[in-house]
Amino acid sequence: MSVQKTVRRITVPQIRNRKGGEPIVSLTSYHAHTAAIVDRYADFILVGDSLGMVMHGMDSTIGVPLDLMIMHGRAVVRGTERALIVVDLPFGTYEESPQVAFRNAAQVMKETGCGAVKLEGGARMAETIRFLVERGIPVMAHIGLTPQSSHVMGGFKTQGRDEETWPAHEADAKAVAEAGAFAVVLEGMVEPLAAKISKQIDIPTIGIGASADCDGQILVLEDMLGLNPTPPKFVKVYGDLGDGIERAVRTYAEEVKARSFPDEKNTY
Ligand code: KIV
């Protein structure tokens, strides 16, 4: 007997078709519990390699290994049923050649059950994006501020401040769209450039520190929840979970010390 699931996930073509339409809502998530909440509101959830910094205390995303992405990707897929799940390919797993990228992206898709992968880079990654898409792997691209290249860029710097650099960013956006990416993240880009790119290409642009004129927006969940004491300055903080957790832990510690915890209600 087969079991039919009634809720179907949002698909890659559905996200692709939102170009110029209802704005696409997206957040990162790295584990099942938060993903289940985000799933009720987000069109896609990104298991971003930012998890290296946010969850594992790394200084950058450079050191994130593939198996860590797979572990968190699996957890997010398990915790959700509606949103499209996109998993980041970490640094060093796709740049070498389209073949290496295919092998690692296929492993991510098989072992997590996600619906798409994301990789960083514009024109230089176009050949790889085409290779993956032609072989059944949907790709979200990521241009502008690309954290995996932060050493080359000289840090986490807003892109496009100098108008002379705009043509290169515009060429990146066109190259990934022509190569078959179904959407592209525009990160850390001056507002008029992100708005201009959003008009120029026919796939959805997903902004982060970019422009309200993008086709959708993404934020790192912990940043917008108030869990990051030093969030990037473009982040609007919607929650105060850092303070909430501190209050709860402090109260618990006080009650343990006063031997008022556990009381009868908190025992088996
Ligand atoms: O790794 C990540 O969380 C990301 C988003 C910031 C877009 O790439």
GROMACS .gro file of N, CA, C and O and ligand atoms in nm, residues 28 30 46 48-51 88 118 120 142 185 187 208 218 220, ligand 1:
model
   72
   28THR      N    1   1.729   3.155   0.626
   28THR     CA    2   1.814   3.038   0.646
   28THR      C    3   1.757   2.957   0.761
   28THR      O    4   1.684   3.009   0.846
   30TYR      N    5   1.908   2.588   0.997
   30TYR     CA    6   2.010   2.483   1.001
   30TYR      C    7   1.963   2.359   1.077
   30TYR      O    8   2.035   2.261   1.082
   46LEU      N    9   1.702   2.825   0.303
   46LEU     CA   10   1.841   2.800   0.265
   46LEU      C   11   1.917   2.742   0.383
   46LEU      O   12   1.922   2.803   0.490
   48GLY      N   13   2.233   2.750   0.465
   48GLY     CA   14   2.348   2.826   0.418
   48GLY      C   15   2.477   2.781   0.486
   48GLY      O   16   2.475   2.733   0.600
   49ASP      N   17   2.589   2.800   0.415
   49ASP     CA   18   2.716   2.766   0.480
   49ASP      C   19   2.751   2.867   0.589
   49ASP      O   20   2.848   2.849   0.663
   50SER      N   21   2.670   2.973   0.603
   50SER     CA   22   2.683   3.063   0.718
   50SER      C   23   2.670   2.985   0.848
   50SER      O   24   2.711   3.033   0.954
   51LEU      N   25   2.619   2.863   0.841
   51LEU     CA   26   2.607   2.780   0.962
   51LEU      C   27   2.744   2.757   1.027
   51LEU      O   28   2.754   2.736   1.149
   88ASP      N   29   2.358   2.498   0.048
   88ASP     CA   30   2.481   2.558  -0.005
   88ASP      C   31   2.588   2.453  -0.033
   88ASP      O   32   2.610   2.363   0.051
  118LYS      N   33   2.293   2.575  -0.390
  118LYS     CA   34   2.337   2.712  -0.421
  118LYS      C   35   2.489   2.712  -0.427
  118LYS      O   36   2.554   2.642  -0.349
  120GLU      N   37   2.838   2.996  -0.511
  120GLU     CA   38   2.880   3.135  -0.525
  120GLU      C   39   2.960   3.156  -0.653
  120GLU      O   40   3.039   3.068  -0.692
  142HIS      N   41   2.473   3.295  -0.665
  142HIS     CA   42   2.496   3.391  -0.556
  142HIS      C   43   2.608   3.484  -0.602
  142HIS      O   44   2.721   3.438  -0.622
  185VAL      N   45   2.097   3.499  -0.572
  185VAL     CA   46   2.109   3.582  -0.452
  185VAL      C   47   2.201   3.700  -0.485
  185VAL      O   48   2.309   3.682  -0.541
  187GLU      N   49   2.394   3.961  -0.283
  187GLU     CA   50   2.431   3.993  -0.143
  187GLU      C   51   2.520   4.117  -0.138
  187GLU      O   52   2.611   4.134  -0.220
  208ILE      N   53   1.989   4.031  -0.015
  208ILE     CA   54   2.030   4.034   0.127
  208ILE      C   55   2.127   4.150   0.138
  208ILE      O   56   2.236   4.147   0.081
  218ILE      N   57   1.613   3.745   0.161
  218ILE     CA   58   1.656   3.640   0.253
  218ILE      C   59   1.734   3.705   0.367
  218ILE      O   60   1.800   3.808   0.346
  220VAL      N   61   1.960   3.580   0.744
  220VAL     CA   62   2.004   3.471   0.831
  220VAL      C   63   1.913   3.473   0.954
  220VAL      O   64   1.898   3.576   1.021
  269KIV     O1   65   2.523   3.109   0.377
  269KIV     C1   66   2.424   3.183   0.380
  269KIV     O2   67   2.350   3.192   0.480
  269KIV     C2   68   2.393   3.261   0.261
  269KIV     C3   69   2.292   3.371   0.273
  269KIV     C4   70   2.348   3.482   0.352
  269KIV     C5   71   2.240   3.415   0.142
  269KIV     O3   72   2.452   3.241   0.159
   0.00000   0.00000   0.00000
